[in-house]
Short mmCIF file of C-alpha atoms in Angstrom, two decimals:
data_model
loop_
_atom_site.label_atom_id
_atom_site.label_comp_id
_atom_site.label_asym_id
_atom_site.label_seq_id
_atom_site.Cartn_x
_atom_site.Cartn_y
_atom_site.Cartn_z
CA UNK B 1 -10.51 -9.58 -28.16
CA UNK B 2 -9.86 -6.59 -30.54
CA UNK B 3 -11.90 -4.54 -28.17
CA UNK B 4 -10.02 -5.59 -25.32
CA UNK B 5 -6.91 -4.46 -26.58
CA UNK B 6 -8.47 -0.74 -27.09
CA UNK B 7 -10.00 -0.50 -23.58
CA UNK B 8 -8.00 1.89 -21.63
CA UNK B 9 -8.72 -0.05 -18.26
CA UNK B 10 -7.83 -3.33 -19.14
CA UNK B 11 -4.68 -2.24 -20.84
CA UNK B 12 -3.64 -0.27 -17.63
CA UNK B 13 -4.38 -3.49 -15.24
CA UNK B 14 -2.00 -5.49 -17.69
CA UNK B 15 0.74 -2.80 -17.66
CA UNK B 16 0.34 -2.84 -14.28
CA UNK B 17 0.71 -6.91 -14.03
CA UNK B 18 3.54 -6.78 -16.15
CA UNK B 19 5.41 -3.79 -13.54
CA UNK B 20 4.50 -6.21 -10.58
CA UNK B 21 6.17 -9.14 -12.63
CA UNK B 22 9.31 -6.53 -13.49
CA UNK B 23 9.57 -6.17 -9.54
CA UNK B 24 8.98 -9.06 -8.58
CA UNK B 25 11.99 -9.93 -10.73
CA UNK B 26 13.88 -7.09 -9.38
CA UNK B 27 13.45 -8.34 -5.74
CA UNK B 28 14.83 -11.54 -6.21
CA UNK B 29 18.16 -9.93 -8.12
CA UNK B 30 18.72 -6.84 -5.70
CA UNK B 31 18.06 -9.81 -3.11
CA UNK B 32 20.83 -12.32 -5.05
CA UNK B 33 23.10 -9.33 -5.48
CA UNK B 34 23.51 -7.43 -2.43
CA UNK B 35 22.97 -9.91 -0.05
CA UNK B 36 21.03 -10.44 3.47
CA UNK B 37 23.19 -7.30 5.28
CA UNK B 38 23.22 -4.78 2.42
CA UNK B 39 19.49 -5.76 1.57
CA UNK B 40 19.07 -4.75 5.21
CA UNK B 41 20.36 -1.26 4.42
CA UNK B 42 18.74 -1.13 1.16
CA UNK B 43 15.54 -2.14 2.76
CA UNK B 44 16.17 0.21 6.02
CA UNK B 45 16.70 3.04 3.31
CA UNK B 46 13.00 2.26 1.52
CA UNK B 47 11.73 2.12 4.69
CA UNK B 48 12.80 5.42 5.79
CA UNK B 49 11.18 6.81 1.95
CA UNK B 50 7.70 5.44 2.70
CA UNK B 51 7.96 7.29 5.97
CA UNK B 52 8.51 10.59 4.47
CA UNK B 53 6.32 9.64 1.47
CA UNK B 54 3.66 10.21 3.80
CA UNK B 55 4.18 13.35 5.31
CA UNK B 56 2.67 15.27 2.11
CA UNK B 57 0.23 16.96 4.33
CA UNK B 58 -2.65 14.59 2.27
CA UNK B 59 -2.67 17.05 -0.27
CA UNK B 60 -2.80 14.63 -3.11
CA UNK B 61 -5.68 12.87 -1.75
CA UNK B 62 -7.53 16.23 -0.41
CA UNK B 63 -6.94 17.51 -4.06
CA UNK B 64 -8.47 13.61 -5.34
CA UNK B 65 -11.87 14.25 -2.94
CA UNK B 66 -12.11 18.30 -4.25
CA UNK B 67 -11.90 17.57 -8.43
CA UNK B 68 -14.49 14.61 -8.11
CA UNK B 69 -16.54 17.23 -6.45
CA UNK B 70 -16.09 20.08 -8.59
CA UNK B 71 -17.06 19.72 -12.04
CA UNK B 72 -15.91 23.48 -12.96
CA UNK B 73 -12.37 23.46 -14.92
CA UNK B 74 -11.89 26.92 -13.23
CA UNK B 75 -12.42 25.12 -10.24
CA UNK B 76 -10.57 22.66 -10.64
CA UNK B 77 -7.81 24.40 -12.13
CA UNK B 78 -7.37 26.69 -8.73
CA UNK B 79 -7.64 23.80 -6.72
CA UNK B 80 -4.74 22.07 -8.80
CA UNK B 81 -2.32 24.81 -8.68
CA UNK B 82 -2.61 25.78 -5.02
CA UNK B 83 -1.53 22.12 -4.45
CA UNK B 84 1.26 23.07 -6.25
CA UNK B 85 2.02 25.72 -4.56
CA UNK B 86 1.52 23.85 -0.95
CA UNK B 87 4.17 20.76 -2.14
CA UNK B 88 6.27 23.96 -3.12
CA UNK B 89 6.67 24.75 0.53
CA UNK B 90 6.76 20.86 1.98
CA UNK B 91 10.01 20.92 -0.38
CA UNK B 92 11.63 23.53 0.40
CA UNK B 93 11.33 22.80 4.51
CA UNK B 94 12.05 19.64 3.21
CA UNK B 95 15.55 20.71 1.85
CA UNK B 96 15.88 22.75 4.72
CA UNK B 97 15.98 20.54 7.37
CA UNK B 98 18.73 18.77 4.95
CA UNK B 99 20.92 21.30 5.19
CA UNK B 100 20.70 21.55 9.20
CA UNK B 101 21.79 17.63 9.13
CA UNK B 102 24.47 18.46 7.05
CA UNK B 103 26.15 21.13 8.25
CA UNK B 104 25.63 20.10 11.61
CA UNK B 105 27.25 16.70 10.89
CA UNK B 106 24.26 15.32 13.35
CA UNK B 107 25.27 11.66 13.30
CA UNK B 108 22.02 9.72 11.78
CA UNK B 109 21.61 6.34 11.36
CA UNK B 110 25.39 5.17 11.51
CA UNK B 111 24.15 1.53 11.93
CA UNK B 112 23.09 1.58 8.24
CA UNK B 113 25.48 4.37 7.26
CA UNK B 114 22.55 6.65 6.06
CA UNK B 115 24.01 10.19 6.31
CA UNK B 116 25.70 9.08 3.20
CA UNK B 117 22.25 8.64 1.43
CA UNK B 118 20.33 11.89 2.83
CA UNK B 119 20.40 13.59 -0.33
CA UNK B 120 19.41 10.90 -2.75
CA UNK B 121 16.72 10.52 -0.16
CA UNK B 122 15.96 14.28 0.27
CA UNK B 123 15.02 14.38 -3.42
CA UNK B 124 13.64 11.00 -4.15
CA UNK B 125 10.53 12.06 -1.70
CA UNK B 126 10.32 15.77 -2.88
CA UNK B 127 9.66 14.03 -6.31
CA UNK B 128 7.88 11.58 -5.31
CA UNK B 129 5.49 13.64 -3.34
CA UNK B 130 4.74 15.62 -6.94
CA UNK B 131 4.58 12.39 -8.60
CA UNK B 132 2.03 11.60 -6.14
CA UNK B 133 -0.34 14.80 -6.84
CA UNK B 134 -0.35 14.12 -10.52
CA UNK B 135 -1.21 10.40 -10.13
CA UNK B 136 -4.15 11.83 -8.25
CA UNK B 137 -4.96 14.47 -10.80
CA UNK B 138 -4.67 12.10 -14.11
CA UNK B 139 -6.73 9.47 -12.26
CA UNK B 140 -10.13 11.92 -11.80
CA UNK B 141 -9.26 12.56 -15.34
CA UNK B 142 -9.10 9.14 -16.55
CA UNK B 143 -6.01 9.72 -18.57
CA UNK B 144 -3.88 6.17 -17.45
CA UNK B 145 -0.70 6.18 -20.08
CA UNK B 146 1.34 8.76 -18.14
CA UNK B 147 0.45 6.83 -14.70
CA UNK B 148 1.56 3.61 -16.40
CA UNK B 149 4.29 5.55 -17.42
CA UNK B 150 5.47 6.62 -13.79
CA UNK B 151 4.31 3.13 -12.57
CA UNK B 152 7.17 0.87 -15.11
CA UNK B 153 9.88 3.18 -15.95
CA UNK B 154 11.90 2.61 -12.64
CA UNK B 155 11.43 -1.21 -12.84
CA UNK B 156 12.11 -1.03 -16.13
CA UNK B 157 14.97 0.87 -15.86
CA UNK B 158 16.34 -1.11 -12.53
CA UNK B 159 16.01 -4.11 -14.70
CA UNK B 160 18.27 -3.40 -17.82
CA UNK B 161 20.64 -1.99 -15.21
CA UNK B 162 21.33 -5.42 -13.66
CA UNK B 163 21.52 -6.93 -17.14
CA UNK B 164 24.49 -4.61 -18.36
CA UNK B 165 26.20 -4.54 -15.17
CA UNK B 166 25.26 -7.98 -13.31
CA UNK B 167 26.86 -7.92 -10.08
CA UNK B 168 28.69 -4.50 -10.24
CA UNK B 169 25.23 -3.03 -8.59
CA UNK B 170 25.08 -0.98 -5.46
CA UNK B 171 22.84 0.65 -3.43
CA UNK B 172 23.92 4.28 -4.73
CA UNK B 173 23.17 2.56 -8.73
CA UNK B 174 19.64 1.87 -7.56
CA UNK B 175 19.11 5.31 -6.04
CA UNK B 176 20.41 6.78 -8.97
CA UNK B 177 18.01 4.88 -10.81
CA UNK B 178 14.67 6.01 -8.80
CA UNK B 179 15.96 9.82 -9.02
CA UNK B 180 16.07 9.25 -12.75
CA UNK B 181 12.96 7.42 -13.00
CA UNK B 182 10.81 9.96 -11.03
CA UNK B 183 12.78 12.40 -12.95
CA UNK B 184 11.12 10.97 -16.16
CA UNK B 185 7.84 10.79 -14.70
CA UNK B 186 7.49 14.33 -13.14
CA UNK B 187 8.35 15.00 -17.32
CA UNK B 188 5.99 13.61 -18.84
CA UNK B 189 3.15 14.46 -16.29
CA UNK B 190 3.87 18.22 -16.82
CA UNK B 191 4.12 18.00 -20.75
CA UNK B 192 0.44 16.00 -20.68
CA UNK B 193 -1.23 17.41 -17.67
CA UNK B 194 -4.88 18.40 -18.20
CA UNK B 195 -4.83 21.07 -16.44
CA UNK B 196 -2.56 24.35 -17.48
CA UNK B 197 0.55 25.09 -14.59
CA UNK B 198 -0.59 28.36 -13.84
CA UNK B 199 1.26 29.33 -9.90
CA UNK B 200 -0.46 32.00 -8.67
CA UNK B 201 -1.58 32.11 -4.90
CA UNK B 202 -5.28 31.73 -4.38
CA UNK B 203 -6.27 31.37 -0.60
CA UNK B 204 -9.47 29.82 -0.22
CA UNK B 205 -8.62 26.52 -2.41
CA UNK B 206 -5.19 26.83 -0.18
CA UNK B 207 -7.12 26.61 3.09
CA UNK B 208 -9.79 23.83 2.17
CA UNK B 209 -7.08 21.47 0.60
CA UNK B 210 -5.04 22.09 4.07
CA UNK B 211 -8.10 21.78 5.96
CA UNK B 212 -9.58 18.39 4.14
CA UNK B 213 -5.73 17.07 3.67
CA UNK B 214 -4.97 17.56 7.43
CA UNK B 215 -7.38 14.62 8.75
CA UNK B 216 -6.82 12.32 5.24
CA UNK B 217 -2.84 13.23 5.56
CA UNK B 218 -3.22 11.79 9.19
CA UNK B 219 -5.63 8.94 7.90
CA UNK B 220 -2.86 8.04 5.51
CA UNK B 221 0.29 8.66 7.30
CA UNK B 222 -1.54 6.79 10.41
CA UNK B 223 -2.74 3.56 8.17
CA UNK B 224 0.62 2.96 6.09
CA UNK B 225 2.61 3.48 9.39
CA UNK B 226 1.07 1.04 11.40
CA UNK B 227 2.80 -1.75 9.11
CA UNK B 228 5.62 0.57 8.74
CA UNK B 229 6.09 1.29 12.37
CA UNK B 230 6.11 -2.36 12.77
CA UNK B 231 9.27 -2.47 9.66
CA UNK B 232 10.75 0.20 12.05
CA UNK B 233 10.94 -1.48 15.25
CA UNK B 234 12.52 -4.65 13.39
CA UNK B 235 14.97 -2.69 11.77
CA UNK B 236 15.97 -0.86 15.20
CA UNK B 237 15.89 -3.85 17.17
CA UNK B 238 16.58 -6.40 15.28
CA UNK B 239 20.21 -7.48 13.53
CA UNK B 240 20.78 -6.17 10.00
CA UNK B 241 20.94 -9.64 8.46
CA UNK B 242 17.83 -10.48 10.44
CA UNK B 243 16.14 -7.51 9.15
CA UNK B 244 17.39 -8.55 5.57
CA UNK B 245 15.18 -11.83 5.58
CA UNK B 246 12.49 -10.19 6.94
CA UNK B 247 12.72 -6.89 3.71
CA UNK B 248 13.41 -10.03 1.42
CA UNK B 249 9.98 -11.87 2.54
CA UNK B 250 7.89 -9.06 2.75
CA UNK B 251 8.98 -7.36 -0.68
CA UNK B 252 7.55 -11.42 -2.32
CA UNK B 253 4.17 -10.77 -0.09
CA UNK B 254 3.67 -6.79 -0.69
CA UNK B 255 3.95 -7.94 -4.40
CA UNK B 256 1.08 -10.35 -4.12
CA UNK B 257 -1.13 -7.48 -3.29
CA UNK B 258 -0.37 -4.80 -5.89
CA UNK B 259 -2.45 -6.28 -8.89
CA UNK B 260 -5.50 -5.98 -7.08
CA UNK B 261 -4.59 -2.32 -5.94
CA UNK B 262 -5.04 -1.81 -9.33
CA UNK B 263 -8.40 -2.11 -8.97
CA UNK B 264 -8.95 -0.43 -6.25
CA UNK B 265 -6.66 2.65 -7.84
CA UNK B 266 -9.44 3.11 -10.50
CA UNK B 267 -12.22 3.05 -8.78
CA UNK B 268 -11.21 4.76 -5.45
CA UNK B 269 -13.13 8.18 -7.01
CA UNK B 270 -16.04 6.85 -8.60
CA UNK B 271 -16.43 4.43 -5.13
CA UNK B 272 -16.02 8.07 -3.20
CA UNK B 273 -18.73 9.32 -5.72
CA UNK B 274 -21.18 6.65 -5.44
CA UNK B 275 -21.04 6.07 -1.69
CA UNK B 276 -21.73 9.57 -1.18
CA UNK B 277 -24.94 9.34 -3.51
CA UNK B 278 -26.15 6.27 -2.85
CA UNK B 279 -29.10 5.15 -0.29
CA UNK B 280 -28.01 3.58 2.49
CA UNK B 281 -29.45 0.22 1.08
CA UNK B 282 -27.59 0.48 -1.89
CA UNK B 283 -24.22 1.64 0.03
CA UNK B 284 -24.98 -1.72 1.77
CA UNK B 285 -25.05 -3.33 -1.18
CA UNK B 286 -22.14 -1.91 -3.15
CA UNK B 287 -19.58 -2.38 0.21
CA UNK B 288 -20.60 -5.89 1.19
CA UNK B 289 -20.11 -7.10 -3.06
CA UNK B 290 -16.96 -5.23 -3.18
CA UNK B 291 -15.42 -6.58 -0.03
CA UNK B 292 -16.64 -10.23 -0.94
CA UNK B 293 -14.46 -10.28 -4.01
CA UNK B 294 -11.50 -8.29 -2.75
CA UNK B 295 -11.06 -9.96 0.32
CA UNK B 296 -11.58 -13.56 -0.74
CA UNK B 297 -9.40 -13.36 -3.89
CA UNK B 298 -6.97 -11.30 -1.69
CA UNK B 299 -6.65 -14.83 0.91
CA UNK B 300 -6.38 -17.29 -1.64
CA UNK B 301 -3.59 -15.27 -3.42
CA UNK B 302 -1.50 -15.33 -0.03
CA UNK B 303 -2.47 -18.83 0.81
CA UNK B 304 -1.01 -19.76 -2.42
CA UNK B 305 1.88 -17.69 -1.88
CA UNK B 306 2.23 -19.83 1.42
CA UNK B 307 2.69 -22.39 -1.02
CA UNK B 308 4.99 -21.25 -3.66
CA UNK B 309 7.40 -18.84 -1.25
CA UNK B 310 9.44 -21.97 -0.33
CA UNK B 311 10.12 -22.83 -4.26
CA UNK B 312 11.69 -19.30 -4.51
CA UNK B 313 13.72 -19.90 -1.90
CA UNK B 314 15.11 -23.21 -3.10
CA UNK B 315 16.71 -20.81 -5.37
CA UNK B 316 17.94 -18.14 -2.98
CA UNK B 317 18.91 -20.83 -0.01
CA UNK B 318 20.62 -17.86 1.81
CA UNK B 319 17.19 -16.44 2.22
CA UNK B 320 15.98 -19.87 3.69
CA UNK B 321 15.32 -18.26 7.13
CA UNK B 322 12.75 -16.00 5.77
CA UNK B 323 10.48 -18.74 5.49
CA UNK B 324 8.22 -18.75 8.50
CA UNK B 325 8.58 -14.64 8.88
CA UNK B 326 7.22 -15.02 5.10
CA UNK B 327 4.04 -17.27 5.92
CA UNK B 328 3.49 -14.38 9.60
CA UNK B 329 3.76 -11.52 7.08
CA UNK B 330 0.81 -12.90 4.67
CA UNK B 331 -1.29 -13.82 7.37
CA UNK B 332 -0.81 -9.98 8.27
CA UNK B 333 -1.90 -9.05 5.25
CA UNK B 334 -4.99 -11.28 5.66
CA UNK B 335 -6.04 -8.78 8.30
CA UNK B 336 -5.07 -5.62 6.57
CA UNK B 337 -7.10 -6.08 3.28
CA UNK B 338 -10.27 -7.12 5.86
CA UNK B 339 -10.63 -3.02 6.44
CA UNK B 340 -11.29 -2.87 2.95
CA UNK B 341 -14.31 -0.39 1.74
CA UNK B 342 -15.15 0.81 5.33
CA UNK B 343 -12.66 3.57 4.92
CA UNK B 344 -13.74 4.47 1.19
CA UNK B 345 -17.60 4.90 3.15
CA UNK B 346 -16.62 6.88 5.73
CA UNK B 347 -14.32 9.13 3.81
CA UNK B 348 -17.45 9.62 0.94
CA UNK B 349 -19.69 10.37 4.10
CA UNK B 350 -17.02 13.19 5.14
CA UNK B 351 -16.02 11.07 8.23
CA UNK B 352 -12.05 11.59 7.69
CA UNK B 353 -11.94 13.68 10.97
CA UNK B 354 -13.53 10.69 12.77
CA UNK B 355 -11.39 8.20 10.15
CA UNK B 356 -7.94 9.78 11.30
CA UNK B 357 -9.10 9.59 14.88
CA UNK B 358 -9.38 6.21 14.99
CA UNK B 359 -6.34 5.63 12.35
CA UNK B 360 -3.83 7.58 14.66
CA UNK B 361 -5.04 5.70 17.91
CA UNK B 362 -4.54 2.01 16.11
CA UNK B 363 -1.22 3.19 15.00
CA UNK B 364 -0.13 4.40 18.88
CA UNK B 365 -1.68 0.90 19.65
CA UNK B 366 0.48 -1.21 17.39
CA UNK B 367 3.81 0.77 18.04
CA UNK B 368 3.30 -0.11 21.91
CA UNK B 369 1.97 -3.20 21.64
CA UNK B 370 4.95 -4.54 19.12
CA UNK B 371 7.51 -2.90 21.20
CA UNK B 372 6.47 -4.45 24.67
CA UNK B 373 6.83 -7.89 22.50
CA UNK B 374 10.11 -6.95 21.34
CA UNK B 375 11.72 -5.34 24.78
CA UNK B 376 9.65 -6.81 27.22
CA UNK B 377 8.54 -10.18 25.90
CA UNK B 378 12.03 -10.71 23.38
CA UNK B 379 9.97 -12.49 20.81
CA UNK B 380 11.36 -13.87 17.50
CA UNK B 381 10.86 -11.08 14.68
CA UNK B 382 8.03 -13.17 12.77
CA UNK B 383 6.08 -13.18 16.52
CA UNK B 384 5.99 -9.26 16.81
CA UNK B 385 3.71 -9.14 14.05
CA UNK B 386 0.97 -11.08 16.14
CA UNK B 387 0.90 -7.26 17.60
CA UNK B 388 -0.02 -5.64 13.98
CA UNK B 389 -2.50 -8.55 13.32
CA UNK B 390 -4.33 -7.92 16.57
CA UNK B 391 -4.17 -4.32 15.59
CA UNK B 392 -5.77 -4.57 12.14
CA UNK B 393 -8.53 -6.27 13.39
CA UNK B 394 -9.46 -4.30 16.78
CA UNK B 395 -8.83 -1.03 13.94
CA UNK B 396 -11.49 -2.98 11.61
CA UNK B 397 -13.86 -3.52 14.07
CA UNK B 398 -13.90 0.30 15.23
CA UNK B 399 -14.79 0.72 11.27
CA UNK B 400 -17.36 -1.52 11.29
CA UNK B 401 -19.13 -0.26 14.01
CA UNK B 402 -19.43 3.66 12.62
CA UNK B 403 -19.95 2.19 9.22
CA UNK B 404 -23.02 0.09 10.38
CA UNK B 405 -24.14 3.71 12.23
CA UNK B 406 -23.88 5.76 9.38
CA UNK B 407 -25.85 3.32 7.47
CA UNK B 408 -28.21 2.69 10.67
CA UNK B 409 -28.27 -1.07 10.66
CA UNK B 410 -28.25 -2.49 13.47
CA UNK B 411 -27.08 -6.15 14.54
CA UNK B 412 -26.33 -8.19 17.74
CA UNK B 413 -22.85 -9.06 19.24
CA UNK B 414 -22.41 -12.19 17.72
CA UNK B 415 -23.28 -10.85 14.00
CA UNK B 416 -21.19 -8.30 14.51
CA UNK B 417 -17.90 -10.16 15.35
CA UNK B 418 -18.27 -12.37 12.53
CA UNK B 419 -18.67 -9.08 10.22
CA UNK B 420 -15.45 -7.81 11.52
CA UNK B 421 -13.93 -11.04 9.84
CA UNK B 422 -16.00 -13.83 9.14
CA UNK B 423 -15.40 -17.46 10.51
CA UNK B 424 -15.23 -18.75 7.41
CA UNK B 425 -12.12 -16.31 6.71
CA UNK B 426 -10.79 -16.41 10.38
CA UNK B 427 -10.78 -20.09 10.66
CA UNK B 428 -8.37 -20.79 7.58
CA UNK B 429 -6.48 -18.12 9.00
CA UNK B 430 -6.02 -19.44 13.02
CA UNK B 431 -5.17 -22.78 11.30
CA UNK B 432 -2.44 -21.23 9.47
CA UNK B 433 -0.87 -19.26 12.49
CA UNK B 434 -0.89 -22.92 14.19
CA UNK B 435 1.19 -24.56 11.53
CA UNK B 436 3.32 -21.86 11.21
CA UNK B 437 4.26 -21.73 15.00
CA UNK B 438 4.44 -25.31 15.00
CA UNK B 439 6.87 -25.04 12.09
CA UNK B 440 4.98 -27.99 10.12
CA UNK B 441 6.12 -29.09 6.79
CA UNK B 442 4.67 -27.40 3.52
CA UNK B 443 1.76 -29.90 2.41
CA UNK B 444 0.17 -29.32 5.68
CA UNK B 445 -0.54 -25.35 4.18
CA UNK B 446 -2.77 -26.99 1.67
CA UNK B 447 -5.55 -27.37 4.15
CA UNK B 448 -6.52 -23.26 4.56
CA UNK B 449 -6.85 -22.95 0.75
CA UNK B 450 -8.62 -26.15 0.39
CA UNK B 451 -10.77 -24.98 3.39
CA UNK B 452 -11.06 -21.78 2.16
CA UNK B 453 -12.57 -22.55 -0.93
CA UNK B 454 -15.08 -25.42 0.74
CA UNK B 455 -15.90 -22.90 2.84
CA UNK B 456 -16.40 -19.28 1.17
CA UNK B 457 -17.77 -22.03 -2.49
CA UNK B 458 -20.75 -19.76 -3.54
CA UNK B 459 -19.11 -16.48 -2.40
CA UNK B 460 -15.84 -18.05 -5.09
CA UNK B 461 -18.55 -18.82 -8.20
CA UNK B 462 -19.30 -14.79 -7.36
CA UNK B 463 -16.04 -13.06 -7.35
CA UNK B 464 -15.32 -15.41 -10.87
CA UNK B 465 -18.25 -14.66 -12.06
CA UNK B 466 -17.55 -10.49 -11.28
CA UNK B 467 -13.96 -11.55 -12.88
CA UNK B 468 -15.93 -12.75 -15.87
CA UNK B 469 -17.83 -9.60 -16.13
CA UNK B 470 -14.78 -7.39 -16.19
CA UNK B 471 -12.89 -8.91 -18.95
CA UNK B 472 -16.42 -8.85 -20.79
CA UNK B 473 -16.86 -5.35 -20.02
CA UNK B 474 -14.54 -3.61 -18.44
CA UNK B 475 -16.50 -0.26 -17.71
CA UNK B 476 -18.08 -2.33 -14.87
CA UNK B 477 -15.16 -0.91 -13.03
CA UNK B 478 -16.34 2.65 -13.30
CA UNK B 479 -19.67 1.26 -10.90
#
């Protein structure tokens, strides 16, 4: 146990537990506090961050791929500072095209009153976007405490806030509150970076970060918009209190995720590493175990969310609506974690030009197919994201297929469909779409986890038995 406490991995997948706990906290009071139509703004205004989030060129992930491949400090240290240098530039455009909105008074987003938060928002992402490279950076390097540190100190933060001052909160307190936050982050990253600030221009690194972050930056931006795009469409379409039930259920779902993105956080570079080592036996190998534990434990943590989301609710009764959008949104999220690994293998194989291909073209895919259900079809909101689901898994299957290439196995039609997502997963899963269009009471959710389990039994024992192993020995996660 003593050990435990020492090991820098476990400590920084409990600090990350106990941020997911501090937001999951913070949902429910921003929820309780501002109330379906401002939570609609608030949510509209998070959604519109993410977006720019992602237009950082994929410099922080180029600059990832680059110092696991160059073991040279010199190296690495050129390679560091010309992303600084490139983020430099994104920022000032960035503030650039701020000040044409503003003086031209162009009238943006007057449903949700945004030209009022344009700054906050402005600066939020340009610090974000450096937050972003340095999570990158101390991640190759190992070094966790200042990434917990950026992880908890806005929760944190957001959390004494609403214990001082209760129901005085606003939307401009809780922007405040992320400016300072990132504020505090960007600090302590500079002050314990591991590699010395040094700007100086130095155009070869320049070009190969552009050149590798142009098809990851469209991997990226492609991939988180397709669930984003979705967010979009709702928002547009969509009333504001509507829109508030759906940012209320899918802030308690996104949650569910995030402690096992801890895992995947650490060993994203040492994955990248191995992959792009290994035989093509042992790739085999290492995907197929990796995806067996992430996916399974991934489903029964939303099938038991199924389950509890109605008990938080009983609490928040204005948010009873969000119910059934609540159980469509996990069930989403059943198909997004299937891609799992298949994008690590390609990327480690230098596939991202192929990778972004296929990431941009599922994206144009979901943003058509959604909208023709909302303009053409008027579905309820929880139906249009039967479009996203049916994208995720026709995106997953286009993975599978160059993934089973590159490794040259080769298997027949049927073998292949169940590898996009196997029967025992899909069949738990087409159950629970039934219920939940059929509206049926709660206790009838209890048969897709109890068939889940009967069904995926030895592949369970497994994943707790690779759960065992961590907490024994937690280096396991460096593979």
């Amino acid at each position: 146990m003593f050990n435990l406490l020492h090991n820098k991995v476990i400590l920084f997948i409990v600090s990350r537990y106990i941020t997911y706990v501090v937001q999951f906290v913070n949902s429910l009071i921003i929820a309780y506090v501002l109330g379906p139509v401002y939570l609609g703004v608030w949510g509209t205004i998070n959604l519109i961050l993410q977006y720019l989030v992602q237009f950082n060129l994929g410099i922080p992930y180029s600059l990832n791929v680059m110092l696991s491949i160059k073991k040279d400090e010199a190296d690495r240290e050129k390679y560091f500072n010309s992303a600084i240098i490139i983020l430099l530039c994104l920022s000032f455009i960035l503030l650039i095209i701020y000040g044409i909105f503003k003086l031209s008074n162009i009238n943006i987003g007057s449903k949700y009153n945004l030209l009022h938060y344009t700054l906050y928002i402005c600066i939020i992402t340009i610090i974000t976007h450096y937050n972003t490279l340095f999570n990158n950076l101390f991640r190759v390097y190992n070094r966790l405490f200042p990434i917990v540190i950026s992880q908890i100190i806005v929760p944190v933060i957001t959390l004494i806030v609403f214990i001082i001052l209760r129901e005085r909160v606003n939307i401009e307190m809780l922007l405040y509150i992320m400016l300072i936050g990132g504020g505090v982050s960007l600090s302590v990253f500079i002050i314990r970076s591991p590699i010395k600030l040094n700007i100086y221009i130095s155009l070869k690194p320049i070009r190969n970060l552009l050149v590798k972050g142009c098809f990851l930056f469209i991997y990226n931006a492609s991939f988180y918009l397709i669930m984003l795009s979705t967010r979009g469409l709702i928002s547009n379409y969509y009333e504001i209190k509507e829109f508030g039930y759906f940012t209320f259920a899918f802030t308690i779902a996104s949650t569910a995720l995030l402690f096992l993105d801890s895992f995947s956080f650490l060993i994203y570079p040492k994955l990248i590493n191995r992959l792009n080592s290994s035989s093509s036996d042992k790739s085999l190998q290492i995907l197929e175990s990796i995806r067996r534990d992430y996916i399974l434990i991934s489903h029964f943590i939303l099938y038991s969310l199924i389950l509890i989301f109605p008990f938080f609710v009983y609490f928040f009764p204005v948010y009873k609506p969000s119910i059934i959008t609540f159980n469509f949104i996990a069930l989403t999220f059943m198909f997004h974690v299937n891609n799992f690994g298949y994008s690590s293998f390609l990327t480690a194989r230098h596939k991202e030009k192929l990778l972004s291909f296929y990431t941009f073209l599922a994206l144009v895919f979901n943003i058509l197919v959604v909208y023709c259900l909302i303009r053409f079809f008027n579905v309820q909101l929880e139906y249009t994201l039967i479009g996203t689901m049916l994208t995720y898994y026709i995106y997953n299957s286009f993975l599978l297929k160059k993934s089973l290439e590159e490794l040259d196995v080769k298997i027949d039609s049927i073998l292949f469909i169940n590898r996009i997502m196997s029967l025992r997963m899909l069949i738990p899963v087409i159950i629970s779409l039934i219920f939940s269009f059929l509206d049926l009471p709660l206790y009838c959710f209890c048969i897709p986890i109890i068939l889940l389990i009967i069904l995926n039994l030895p592949s369970f024992q497994e994943s707790i038995r690779t759960i065992v192993t961590i907490i024994k020995n937690p280096n396991v996660i460096n593979l």
